[in-house]
Amino acid sequence: MFLECYKGKTVFITGHTGFKGSWLSLWLTSMGANVIGYSLPSVTHPNHFELIRLDMETYLKDIRDLDALKQAIETTQPDIVFHLAAQPLVRYSYNNPIETFETNIMGTANLLEACRGISTIKGVVVITTDKCYENKEWLYGYRENDQLGGYDPYSASKAGAEIVVASYRSSFFNPQNFNQTHQTLIATARSGNVIGGGDWSEDRLIPDMVRAATTDQTVYLRNPNATRPWQHVLEPLGGYLLLGQKLMEGKSEFAEPWNFGPTIDSNKKVSEVLEASKKIWNKVNFEIDDSENHPHEAGLLMLDCSKAYHKLGWKPKWDFQSSVAKTIEWYKLFYESGEILTHHHLREYCEEI
Ligand SMILES: NC(=O)c1ccc[n+]([C@@H]2O[C@H](COP(=O)([O-])OP(=O)(O)OC[C@H]3O[C@@H](n4cnc5c(N)ncnc54)[C@H](O)[C@@H]3O)[C@@H](O)[C@H]2O)c1
């Protein structure tokens, strides 16, 4: 898809030890990019980044440490930056709001500050989330120009990251001054709830379900009717890479926010994800947890991805059923044999028209 454009390029990824960052590191490495990772050490066991055993340069540092971040970027002189490092969990954010705001808002400001004055950097893609929109429980999807907001600290911190990016773009990386006062284009990417093999985070549906299935336990669903845009991890990553390509080509009209979500029929209830999973792996057991003391989470959340379709030519390839099937078959095989399907899924995805 993007073979030539990333070949030989130096790509700086924050959050490479995480679920999405590890898949993105593999994808870029497989295209011949020189990938440099900057993250805290992995916290999950097992960990997908460790399982895929990539030979790449890494900085195990904190994005709240501006000096360390500046030093890493100055030393490596990247062509493009993908910023994924974040505190990404809603429930954790209720217990640790300050850490969440510091990591997601100040971490993003630090990253952009560290990129200032580095003329090799042609593009920065900052990953936020569908949760950055002010949730109105609409039946239709949010567009890129809808109001930002956030009830819980995680969602608010990502809306905050969007505002930081918009400010840095206007003040220091203004597309109107591109190739005059600076050489860098900055975009943000908002995707939906990502599934796929290799996620072992706490308090996420699929990892919780897998942990329960492998220990013969039942997973209890807090919000069975919550509807989310489910998509395989390779879908938004493909969007980020396409966007990064446009920024590296110097197309300043792409220095904007972009939604990368699934088609409308992949907006499914939490309970439907588990039902689809159970059809593939009969060890999946779930029950509804109807106690009432759960923190607030959005009920209905969808993205309108018309802009990415029309301007980037991006659209999802795998529907809800196949995304769930690939995810569950990944974990099933891993727990049965220790093998991972990551490379196989990446190949399949790239080969599909
Ligand atoms: N997984 C999803 O469903 C989803 C959906 C929408 C958006 N996102 C966004 O995608 C990005 C990646 O999410 P993920 O699911 O891979 O999360 P993850 O928890 O698996 O990975 C997070 C990464 O950030 C790093 N990190 C966290 N705090 C850090 C700090 N202070 N300094 C340096 N590194 C730090 C971690 O070490 C890890 O590498 C996040 O920005 C998240 O908000 C995720």
mmCIF file of C-alpha atoms and ligand atoms in Angstrom:
data_model
loop_
_atom_site.group_PDB
_atom_site.id
_atom_site.type_symbol
_atom_site.label_atom_id
_atom_site.label_comp_id
_atom_site.label_asym_id
_atom_site.label_seq_id
_atom_site.Cartn_x
_atom_site.Cartn_y
_atom_site.Cartn_z
ATOM 1 C CA MET A 1 0.000 0.000 0.000
ATOM 2 C CA PHE A 2 2.584 2.580 1.095
ATOM 3 C CA LEU A 3 5.690 0.485 0.384
ATOM 4 C CA GLU A 4 7.828 3.043 -1.341
ATOM 5 C CA CYS A 5 6.890 6.030 0.741
ATOM 6 C CA TYR A 6 8.103 4.665 4.101
ATOM 7 C CA LYS A 7 11.066 2.687 2.790
ATOM 8 C CA GLY A 8 14.312 4.048 4.238
ATOM 9 C CA LYS A 9 12.488 6.733 6.250
ATOM 10 C CA THR A 10 13.209 7.313 9.919
ATOM 11 C CA VAL A 11 9.924 7.042 11.809
ATOM 12 C CA PHE A 12 9.634 8.044 15.468
ATOM 13 C CA ILE A 13 6.769 6.281 17.288
ATOM 14 C CA THR A 14 5.735 7.106 20.832
ATOM 15 C CA GLY A 15 3.873 4.294 22.570
ATOM 16 C CA HIS A 16 5.638 1.505 20.650
ATOM 17 C CA THR A 17 5.389 -0.888 23.618
ATOM 18 C CA GLY A 18 1.591 -0.596 23.591
ATOM 19 C CA PHE A 19 -1.037 -2.518 21.670
ATOM 20 C CA LYS A 20 -1.421 -0.207 18.667
ATOM 21 C CA GLY A 21 2.158 1.046 18.715
ATOM 22 C CA SER A 22 3.557 -2.492 18.492
ATOM 23 C CA TRP A 23 1.417 -3.312 15.435
ATOM 24 C CA LEU A 24 2.391 0.001 13.833
ATOM 25 C CA SER A 25 6.097 -0.626 14.530
ATOM 26 C CA LEU A 26 5.854 -4.020 12.851
ATOM 27 C CA TRP A 27 3.991 -2.638 9.840
ATOM 28 C CA LEU A 28 6.522 0.164 9.320
ATOM 29 C CA THR A 29 9.492 -2.140 9.833
ATOM 30 C CA SER A 30 8.059 -4.549 7.275
ATOM 31 C CA MET A 31 7.951 -1.656 4.765
ATOM 32 C CA GLY A 32 11.660 -0.957 5.288
ATOM 33 C CA ALA A 33 11.365 2.039 7.613
ATOM 34 C CA ASN A 34 13.936 2.711 10.309
ATOM 35 C CA VAL A 35 11.607 2.732 13.314
ATOM 36 C CA ILE A 36 12.531 4.364 16.619
ATOM 37 C CA GLY A 37 10.334 3.818 19.639
ATOM 38 C CA TYR A 38 9.859 6.085 22.641
ATOM 39 C CA SER A 39 7.705 4.758 25.508
ATOM 40 C CA LEU A 40 7.611 3.616 29.052
ATOM 41 C CA PRO A 41 8.528 -0.069 29.440
ATOM 42 C CA SER A 42 5.671 -2.470 28.764
ATOM 43 C CA VAL A 43 3.412 -3.156 31.716
ATOM 44 C CA THR A 44 1.305 -6.064 30.500
ATOM 45 C CA HIS A 45 2.331 -9.719 30.701
ATOM 46 C CA PRO A 46 2.318 -11.102 28.079
ATOM 47 C CA ASN A 47 3.190 -8.086 25.927
ATOM 48 C CA HIS A 48 2.670 -7.908 22.183
ATOM 49 C CA PHE A 49 5.751 -5.768 21.485
ATOM 50 C CA GLU A 50 7.929 -8.373 23.198
ATOM 51 C CA LEU A 51 6.205 -11.216 21.347
ATOM 52 C CA ILE A 52 6.871 -9.768 17.880
ATOM 53 C CA ARG A 53 10.586 -9.321 18.694
ATOM 54 C CA LEU A 54 11.383 -6.351 16.528
ATOM 55 C CA ASP A 55 14.958 -5.281 16.165
ATOM 56 C CA MET A 56 14.582 -1.498 16.549
ATOM 57 C CA GLU A 57 16.119 1.377 18.453
ATOM 58 C CA THR A 58 14.117 2.229 21.550
ATOM 59 C CA TYR A 59 14.039 4.866 24.245
ATOM 60 C CA LEU A 60 12.311 3.628 27.394
ATOM 61 C CA LYS A 61 11.471 7.106 28.661
ATOM 62 C CA ASP A 62 8.528 9.218 29.784
ATOM 63 C CA ILE A 63 6.744 11.683 27.469
ATOM 64 C CA ARG A 64 6.283 13.941 30.478
ATOM 65 C CA ASP A 65 10.065 14.401 30.439
ATOM 66 C CA LEU A 66 10.534 17.188 27.891
ATOM 67 C CA ASP A 67 14.345 17.106 28.029
ATOM 68 C CA ALA A 68 14.504 13.367 27.357
ATOM 69 C CA LEU A 69 12.005 13.667 24.519
ATOM 70 C CA LYS A 70 13.908 16.585 22.954
ATOM 71 C CA GLN A 71 17.152 14.693 23.186
ATOM 72 C CA ALA A 72 15.679 11.569 21.535
ATOM 73 C CA ILE A 73 14.171 13.561 18.652
ATOM 74 C CA GLU A 74 17.259 15.727 18.139
ATOM 75 C CA THR A 75 19.480 12.651 18.108
ATOM 76 C CA THR A 76 17.371 10.599 15.715
ATOM 77 C CA GLN A 77 16.241 13.386 13.310
ATOM 78 C CA PRO A 78 13.085 11.572 12.142
ATOM 79 C CA ASP A 79 11.243 12.139 8.859
ATOM 80 C CA ILE A 80 7.871 11.592 10.507
ATOM 81 C CA VAL A 81 6.432 11.137 14.006
ATOM 82 C CA PHE A 82 3.427 9.072 15.127
ATOM 83 C CA HIS A 83 2.335 9.976 18.650
ATOM 84 C CA LEU A 84 0.462 7.122 20.349
ATOM 85 C CA ALA A 85 1.851 7.209 23.895
ATOM 86 C CA ALA A 86 -0.978 7.920 26.284
ATOM 87 C CA GLN A 87 -2.860 6.835 29.368
ATOM 88 C CA PRO A 88 -5.694 5.315 27.272
ATOM 89 C CA LEU A 89 -8.095 3.790 29.811
ATOM 90 C CA VAL A 90 -11.368 5.390 30.910
ATOM 91 C CA ARG A 91 -11.724 3.639 34.278
ATOM 92 C CA TYR A 92 -8.071 4.161 35.187
ATOM 93 C CA SER A 93 -8.568 7.855 34.414
ATOM 94 C CA TYR A 94 -11.278 8.132 37.088
ATOM 95 C CA ASN A 95 -8.788 6.886 39.678
ATOM 96 C CA ASN A 96 -5.789 8.773 38.261
ATOM 97 C CA PRO A 97 -7.066 11.971 36.640
ATOM 98 C CA ILE A 98 -3.916 14.056 37.166
ATOM 99 C CA GLU A 99 -1.648 11.393 35.672
ATOM 100 C CA THR A 100 -4.069 11.100 32.740
ATOM 101 C CA PHE A 101 -4.118 14.867 32.087
ATOM 102 C CA GLU A 102 -0.346 15.149 32.493
ATOM 103 C CA THR A 103 0.372 12.261 30.133
ATOM 104 C CA ASN A 104 -2.227 13.000 27.491
ATOM 105 C CA ILE A 105 -2.238 16.790 27.440
ATOM 106 C CA MET A 106 1.252 17.810 28.584
ATOM 107 C CA GLY A 107 2.753 14.724 26.914
ATOM 108 C CA THR A 108 1.307 15.930 23.600
ATOM 109 C CA ALA A 109 2.527 19.492 24.214
ATOM 110 C CA ASN A 110 6.004 18.130 25.032
ATOM 111 C CA LEU A 111 6.053 16.076 21.861
ATOM 112 C CA LEU A 112 5.164 19.041 19.653
ATOM 113 C CA GLU A 113 7.606 21.276 21.496
ATOM 114 C CA ALA A 114 10.355 18.706 20.938
ATOM 115 C CA CYS A 115 9.550 18.680 17.203
ATOM 116 C CA ARG A 116 9.952 22.457 16.847
ATOM 117 C CA GLY A 117 13.066 23.406 14.965
ATOM 118 C CA ILE A 118 13.775 19.865 13.710
ATOM 119 C CA SER A 119 13.694 20.476 9.980
ATOM 120 C CA THR A 120 13.848 16.795 8.992
ATOM 121 C CA ILE A 121 10.341 16.205 10.401
ATOM 122 C CA LYS A 122 7.854 16.468 7.546
ATOM 123 C CA GLY A 123 4.810 15.268 9.432
ATOM 124 C CA VAL A 124 3.424 14.546 12.898
ATOM 125 C CA VAL A 125 0.327 12.365 13.323
ATOM 126 C CA VAL A 126 -1.154 12.679 16.811
ATOM 127 C CA ILE A 127 -3.494 9.854 17.796
ATOM 128 C CA THR A 128 -6.464 10.896 19.903
ATOM 129 C CA THR A 129 -9.834 9.094 19.985
ATOM 130 C CA ASP A 130 -13.513 9.075 19.061
ATOM 131 C CA LYS A 131 -14.119 9.979 22.727
ATOM 132 C CA CYS A 132 -12.718 13.492 22.203
ATOM 133 C CA TYR A 133 -16.149 14.693 20.979
ATOM 134 C CA GLU A 134 -18.745 16.168 23.312
ATOM 135 C CA ASN A 135 -20.988 13.125 23.533
ATOM 136 C CA LYS A 136 -24.603 13.933 22.716
ATOM 137 C CA GLU A 137 -25.744 10.310 22.399
ATOM 138 C CA TRP A 138 -26.576 11.063 18.770
ATOM 139 C CA LEU A 139 -27.785 8.286 16.500
ATOM 140 C CA TYR A 140 -25.457 9.554 13.792
ATOM 141 C CA GLY A 141 -21.699 9.849 13.674
ATOM 142 C CA TYR A 142 -19.550 12.752 14.860
ATOM 143 C CA ARG A 143 -17.773 14.775 12.213
ATOM 144 C CA GLU A 144 -14.337 16.320 12.538
ATOM 145 C CA ASN A 145 -15.790 19.802 13.034
ATOM 146 C CA ASP A 146 -18.170 18.775 15.837
ATOM 147 C CA GLN A 147 -17.663 20.150 19.319
ATOM 148 C CA LEU A 148 -14.915 18.633 21.463
ATOM 149 C CA GLY A 149 -15.645 17.620 25.044
ATOM 150 C CA GLY A 150 -15.333 14.785 27.512
ATOM 151 C CA TYR A 151 -17.190 13.676 30.633
ATOM 152 C CA ASP A 152 -14.543 11.349 32.092
ATOM 153 C CA PRO A 153 -10.894 12.461 32.531
ATOM 154 C CA TYR A 154 -9.628 10.255 29.680
ATOM 155 C CA SER A 155 -12.042 11.699 27.108
ATOM 156 C CA ALA A 156 -11.434 15.256 28.347
ATOM 157 C CA SER A 157 -7.660 14.732 28.231
ATOM 158 C CA LYS A 158 -7.877 13.673 24.581
ATOM 159 C CA ALA A 159 -10.059 16.676 23.742
ATOM 160 C CA GLY A 160 -7.350 18.682 25.530
ATOM 161 C CA ALA A 161 -4.687 17.033 23.352
ATOM 162 C CA GLU A 162 -6.688 18.060 20.271
ATOM 163 C CA ILE A 163 -6.756 21.676 21.465
ATOM 164 C CA VAL A 164 -3.009 21.605 22.146
ATOM 165 C CA VAL A 165 -2.398 20.324 18.604
ATOM 166 C CA ALA A 166 -4.678 22.977 17.105
ATOM 167 C CA SER A 167 -2.804 25.673 19.023
ATOM 168 C CA TYR A 168 0.665 24.394 18.020
ATOM 169 C CA ARG A 169 -0.527 24.106 14.426
ATOM 170 C CA SER A 170 -1.816 27.685 14.366
ATOM 171 C CA SER A 171 1.097 29.162 16.295
ATOM 172 C CA PHE A 172 4.195 27.285 15.140
ATOM 173 C CA PHE A 173 3.312 24.885 12.305
ATOM 174 C CA ASN A 174 0.729 26.892 10.426
ATOM 175 C CA PRO A 175 -0.018 25.219 7.064
ATOM 176 C CA GLN A 176 -0.136 28.694 5.474
ATOM 177 C CA ASN A 177 3.532 29.203 6.367
ATOM 178 C CA PHE A 178 4.576 25.706 5.315
ATOM 179 C CA ASN A 179 8.030 25.679 3.685
ATOM 180 C CA GLN A 180 8.561 29.292 4.770
ATOM 181 C CA THR A 181 8.876 29.383 8.573
ATOM 182 C CA HIS A 182 8.689 25.590 9.120
ATOM 183 C CA GLN A 183 8.698 22.254 7.226
ATOM 184 C CA THR A 184 6.276 20.237 9.354
ATOM 185 C CA LEU A 185 2.584 19.404 8.869
ATOM 186 C CA ILE A 186 0.555 18.214 11.859
ATOM 187 C CA ALA A 187 -2.649 16.168 11.824
ATOM 188 C CA THR A 188 -4.745 14.367 14.431
ATOM 189 C CA ALA A 189 -6.424 10.978 14.018
ATOM 190 C CA ARG A 190 -9.551 9.907 15.907
ATOM 191 C CA SER A 191 -10.449 6.241 15.761
ATOM 192 C CA GLY A 192 -12.948 3.947 17.401
ATOM 193 C CA ASN A 193 -12.647 1.006 19.785
ATOM 194 C CA VAL A 194 -9.828 -1.101 18.475
ATOM 195 C CA ILE A 195 -9.670 -4.872 18.721
ATOM 196 C CA GLY A 196 -7.118 -7.402 17.474
ATOM 197 C CA GLY A 197 -4.609 -9.844 18.884
ATOM 198 C CA GLY A 198 -2.082 -8.823 21.499
ATOM 199 C CA ASP A 199 -3.963 -6.436 23.768
ATOM 200 C CA TRP A 200 -3.718 -7.327 27.462
ATOM 201 C CA SER A 201 -4.733 -3.958 28.958
ATOM 202 C CA GLU A 202 -6.822 -3.827 32.116
ATOM 203 C CA ASP A 203 -10.522 -2.941 31.896
ATOM 204 C CA ARG A 204 -10.920 -3.458 28.167
ATOM 205 C CA LEU A 205 -13.583 -5.762 26.837
ATOM 206 C CA ILE A 206 -11.555 -8.244 24.761
ATOM 207 C CA PRO A 207 -8.571 -8.566 27.143
ATOM 208 C CA ASP A 208 -10.950 -8.999 30.114
ATOM 209 C CA MET A 209 -12.861 -11.642 28.177
ATOM 210 C CA VAL A 210 -9.657 -13.456 27.182
ATOM 211 C CA ARG A 211 -8.345 -13.432 30.756
ATOM 212 C CA ALA A 212 -11.639 -14.924 31.913
ATOM 213 C CA ALA A 213 -11.762 -17.514 29.114
ATOM 214 C CA THR A 214 -8.237 -18.758 29.802
ATOM 215 C CA THR A 215 -8.909 -19.205 33.514
ATOM 216 C CA ASP A 216 -12.379 -20.720 33.104
ATOM 217 C CA GLN A 217 -14.031 -17.657 34.602
ATOM 218 C CA THR A 218 -17.034 -15.577 33.616
ATOM 219 C CA VAL A 219 -16.606 -12.013 32.436
ATOM 220 C CA TYR A 220 -19.162 -9.555 33.860
ATOM 221 C CA LEU A 221 -20.388 -6.857 31.486
ATOM 222 C CA ARG A 222 -20.788 -3.457 33.100
ATOM 223 C CA ASN A 223 -22.471 -1.741 30.153
ATOM 224 C CA PRO A 224 -23.827 -4.483 27.864
ATOM 225 C CA ASN A 225 -25.851 -2.024 25.803
ATOM 226 C CA ALA A 226 -23.086 0.527 25.274
ATOM 227 C CA THR A 227 -22.619 0.858 21.520
ATOM 228 C CA ARG A 228 -19.141 1.446 20.091
ATOM 229 C CA PRO A 229 -17.468 1.607 16.678
ATOM 230 C CA TRP A 230 -15.463 -1.647 16.779
ATOM 231 C CA GLN A 231 -12.629 -2.049 14.305
ATOM 232 C CA HIS A 232 -9.576 -4.212 13.813
ATOM 233 C CA VAL A 233 -6.344 -2.523 14.870
ATOM 234 C CA LEU A 234 -4.983 -2.607 11.306
ATOM 235 C CA GLU A 235 -7.840 -0.393 10.062
ATOM 236 C CA PRO A 236 -6.989 2.846 11.884
ATOM 237 C CA LEU A 237 -3.262 2.129 11.520
ATOM 238 C CA GLY A 238 -3.766 2.016 7.741
ATOM 239 C CA GLY A 239 -5.479 5.402 8.029
ATOM 240 C CA TYR A 240 -2.624 6.859 10.101
ATOM 241 C CA LEU A 241 -0.077 5.627 7.532
ATOM 242 C CA LEU A 242 -2.044 7.061 4.642
ATOM 243 C CA LEU A 243 -2.325 10.379 6.448
ATOM 244 C CA GLY A 244 1.397 10.304 7.271
ATOM 245 C CA GLN A 245 2.139 9.724 3.594
ATOM 246 C CA LYS A 246 0.204 12.857 2.599
ATOM 247 C CA LEU A 247 2.025 14.931 5.230
ATOM 248 C CA MET A 248 5.419 13.646 4.042
ATOM 249 C CA GLU A 249 4.428 14.591 0.495
ATOM 250 C CA GLY A 250 3.974 18.157 1.738
ATOM 251 C CA LYS A 251 0.207 18.291 1.143
ATOM 252 C CA SER A 252 -0.711 20.994 3.622
ATOM 253 C CA GLU A 253 -4.475 20.563 3.192
ATOM 254 C CA PHE A 254 -4.160 17.280 5.142
ATOM 255 C CA ALA A 255 -2.854 19.022 8.295
ATOM 256 C CA GLU A 256 -6.231 18.661 10.010
ATOM 257 C CA PRO A 257 -8.214 16.264 12.223
ATOM 258 C CA TRP A 258 -9.381 12.954 10.667
ATOM 259 C CA ASN A 259 -11.851 10.273 11.764
ATOM 260 C CA PHE A 260 -11.000 6.628 11.071
ATOM 261 C CA GLY A 261 -13.905 4.499 12.202
ATOM 262 C CA PRO A 262 -15.721 1.406 10.964
ATOM 263 C CA THR A 263 -18.787 1.352 8.745
ATOM 264 C CA ILE A 264 -22.108 1.986 10.455
ATOM 265 C CA ASP A 265 -22.957 -1.726 10.741
ATOM 266 C CA SER A 266 -19.873 -2.274 12.929
ATOM 267 C CA ASN A 267 -21.358 -0.012 15.585
ATOM 268 C CA LYS A 268 -22.362 -2.794 17.944
ATOM 269 C CA LYS A 269 -23.315 -3.303 21.535
ATOM 270 C CA VAL A 270 -20.751 -4.679 23.981
ATOM 271 C CA SER A 271 -22.954 -7.768 24.418
ATOM 272 C CA GLU A 272 -22.914 -8.383 20.634
ATOM 273 C CA VAL A 273 -19.098 -8.459 20.635
ATOM 274 C CA LEU A 274 -19.166 -11.158 23.295
ATOM 275 C CA GLU A 275 -21.865 -13.157 21.517
ATOM 276 C CA ALA A 276 -19.821 -13.077 18.279
ATOM 277 C CA SER A 277 -16.698 -14.107 20.225
ATOM 278 C CA LYS A 278 -18.442 -17.008 21.913
ATOM 279 C CA LYS A 279 -19.369 -18.451 18.516
ATOM 280 C CA ILE A 280 -15.651 -18.748 17.743
ATOM 281 C CA TRP A 281 -14.301 -19.706 21.175
ATOM 282 C CA ASN A 282 -16.677 -21.647 23.382
ATOM 283 C CA LYS A 283 -14.554 -20.903 26.474
ATOM 284 C CA VAL A 284 -15.996 -17.363 26.401
ATOM 285 C CA ASN A 285 -18.510 -16.935 29.221
ATOM 286 C CA PHE A 286 -20.229 -13.730 30.159
ATOM 287 C CA GLU A 287 -22.958 -12.374 32.380
ATOM 288 C CA ILE A 288 -24.471 -8.958 32.848
ATOM 289 C CA ASP A 289 -23.229 -7.066 35.914
ATOM 290 C CA ASP A 290 -26.322 -5.056 36.834
ATOM 291 C CA SER A 291 -24.980 -3.441 40.008
ATOM 292 C CA GLU A 292 -25.436 0.294 39.729
ATOM 293 C CA ASN A 293 -22.234 1.838 41.024
ATOM 294 C CA HIS A 294 -20.243 1.994 37.783
ATOM 295 C CA PRO A 295 -18.643 5.266 36.736
ATOM 296 C CA HIS A 296 -20.270 7.060 33.807
ATOM 297 C CA GLU A 297 -19.407 5.843 30.310
ATOM 298 C CA ALA A 298 -20.931 7.021 27.039
ATOM 299 C CA GLY A 299 -23.891 4.972 25.817
ATOM 300 C CA LEU A 300 -23.744 5.586 22.085
ATOM 301 C CA LEU A 301 -20.718 6.686 20.096
ATOM 302 C CA MET A 302 -20.147 6.678 16.340
ATOM 303 C CA LEU A 303 -17.829 8.363 13.871
ATOM 304 C CA ASP A 304 -18.647 9.809 10.472
ATOM 305 C CA CYS A 305 -15.683 8.937 8.259
ATOM 306 C CA SER A 306 -16.877 10.532 5.014
ATOM 307 C CA LYS A 307 -13.937 12.944 5.000
ATOM 308 C CA ALA A 308 -11.319 10.163 5.148
ATOM 309 C CA TYR A 309 -13.195 8.281 2.418
ATOM 310 C CA HIS A 310 -13.509 11.204 0.021
ATOM 311 C CA LYS A 311 -10.190 12.973 0.590
ATOM 312 C CA LEU A 312 -7.831 10.167 1.599
ATOM 313 C CA GLY A 313 -9.510 7.326 -0.240
ATOM 314 C CA TRP A 314 -9.534 5.394 3.050
ATOM 315 C CA LYS A 315 -12.232 2.913 3.983
ATOM 316 C CA PRO A 316 -12.410 -0.065 6.313
ATOM 317 C CA LYS A 317 -11.656 -3.491 4.789
ATOM 318 C CA TRP A 318 -12.774 -5.942 7.469
ATOM 319 C CA ASP A 319 -16.354 -6.001 8.724
ATOM 320 C CA PHE A 320 -17.426 -6.584 12.304
ATOM 321 C CA GLN A 321 -17.662 -10.379 12.028
ATOM 322 C CA SER A 322 -14.243 -10.859 10.458
ATOM 323 C CA SER A 323 -12.592 -8.350 12.828
ATOM 324 C CA VAL A 324 -13.965 -10.241 15.839
ATOM 325 C CA ALA A 325 -13.109 -13.602 14.240
ATOM 326 C CA LYS A 326 -9.489 -12.603 13.581
ATOM 327 C CA THR A 327 -9.148 -11.215 17.080
ATOM 328 C CA ILE A 328 -10.485 -14.299 18.791
ATOM 329 C CA GLU A 329 -8.579 -16.733 16.581
ATOM 330 C CA TRP A 330 -5.380 -14.787 17.456
ATOM 331 C CA TYR A 331 -5.887 -15.331 21.219
ATOM 332 C CA LYS A 332 -7.162 -18.875 20.833
ATOM 333 C CA LEU A 333 -4.056 -19.940 18.921
ATOM 334 C CA PHE A 334 -1.747 -18.073 21.286
ATOM 335 C CA TYR A 335 -3.183 -19.805 24.348
ATOM 336 C CA GLU A 336 -3.309 -23.196 22.641
ATOM 337 C CA SER A 337 0.156 -23.191 21.057
ATOM 338 C CA GLY A 338 2.064 -20.017 21.917
ATOM 339 C CA GLU A 339 2.039 -18.973 18.237
ATOM 340 C CA ILE A 340 1.052 -15.491 17.156
ATOM 341 C CA LEU A 341 -0.930 -14.591 14.037
ATOM 342 C CA THR A 342 0.232 -10.969 13.877
ATOM 343 C CA HIS A 343 2.407 -11.309 10.765
ATOM 344 C CA HIS A 344 -0.226 -13.441 9.059
ATOM 345 C CA HIS A 345 -2.991 -10.883 9.733
ATOM 346 C CA LEU A 346 -0.796 -8.026 8.516
ATOM 347 C CA ARG A 347 -0.076 -9.916 5.302
ATOM 348 C CA GLU A 348 -3.763 -10.725 4.788
ATOM 349 C CA TYR A 349 -4.732 -7.114 5.371
ATOM 350 C CA CYS A 350 -2.144 -5.739 2.940
ATOM 351 C CA GLU A 351 -3.075 -8.260 0.262
ATOM 352 C CA GLU A 352 -6.782 -7.427 0.336
ATOM 353 C CA ILE A 353 -7.874 -4.938 -2.273
HETATM 354 N N1 LIG B 1 -7.145 0.821 21.960
HETATM 355 C C1 LIG B 1 -8.191 1.550 21.583
HETATM 356 O O1 LIG B 1 -9.324 1.047 21.490
HETATM 357 C C2 LIG B 1 -8.004 3.002 21.236
HETATM 358 C C3 LIG B 1 -9.086 3.682 20.643
HETATM 359 C C4 LIG B 1 -8.934 5.027 20.283
HETATM 360 C C5 LIG B 1 -7.728 5.659 20.522
HETATM 361 N N2 LIG B 1 -6.698 4.980 21.134
HETATM 362 C C6 LIG B 1 -5.430 5.714 21.336
HETATM 363 O O2 LIG B 1 -4.386 5.017 20.680
HETATM 364 C C7 LIG B 1 -3.168 5.195 21.399
HETATM 365 C C8 LIG B 1 -2.563 3.841 21.719
HETATM 366 O O3 LIG B 1 -3.482 3.104 22.518
HETATM 367 P P1 LIG B 1 -3.218 1.588 22.909
HETATM 368 O O4 LIG B 1 -4.522 0.923 22.905
HETATM 369 O O5 LIG B 1 -2.125 1.035 22.111
HETATM 370 O O6 LIG B 1 -2.744 1.758 24.434
HETATM 371 P P2 LIG B 1 -1.652 0.936 25.261
HETATM 372 O O7 LIG B 1 -1.951 1.184 26.710
HETATM 373 O O8 LIG B 1 -1.555 -0.444 24.790
HETATM 374 O O9 LIG B 1 -0.293 1.679 24.896
HETATM 375 C C9 LIG B 1 0.031 2.943 25.436
HETATM 376 C C10 LIG B 1 1.485 3.213 25.151
HETATM 377 O O10 LIG B 1 1.795 4.505 25.710
HETATM 378 C C11 LIG B 1 2.951 4.388 26.509
HETATM 379 N N3 LIG B 1 2.903 5.380 27.575
HETATM 380 C C12 LIG B 1 1.913 5.578 28.494
HETATM 381 N N4 LIG B 1 2.267 6.590 29.313
HETATM 382 C C13 LIG B 1 3.482 7.024 28.881
HETATM 383 C C14 LIG B 1 4.366 8.048 29.320
HETATM 384 N N5 LIG B 1 4.066 8.836 30.354
HETATM 385 N N6 LIG B 1 5.531 8.202 28.668
HETATM 386 C C15 LIG B 1 5.860 7.409 27.615
HETATM 387 N N7 LIG B 1 5.055 6.436 27.162
HETATM 388 C C16 LIG B 1 3.889 6.258 27.798
HETATM 389 C C17 LIG B 1 2.918 2.971 27.051
HETATM 390 O O11 LIG B 1 4.222 2.591 27.496
HETATM 391 C C18 LIG B 1 2.466 2.235 25.811
HETATM 392 O O12 LIG B 1 3.569 2.033 24.961
HETATM 393 C C19 LIG B 1 -3.519 6.018 22.631
HETATM 394 O O13 LIG B 1 -3.224 7.368 22.348
HETATM 395 C C20 LIG B 1 -5.005 5.813 22.791
HETATM 396 O O14 LIG B 1 -5.602 6.874 23.472
HETATM 397 C C21 LIG B 1 -6.808 3.677 21.490
#
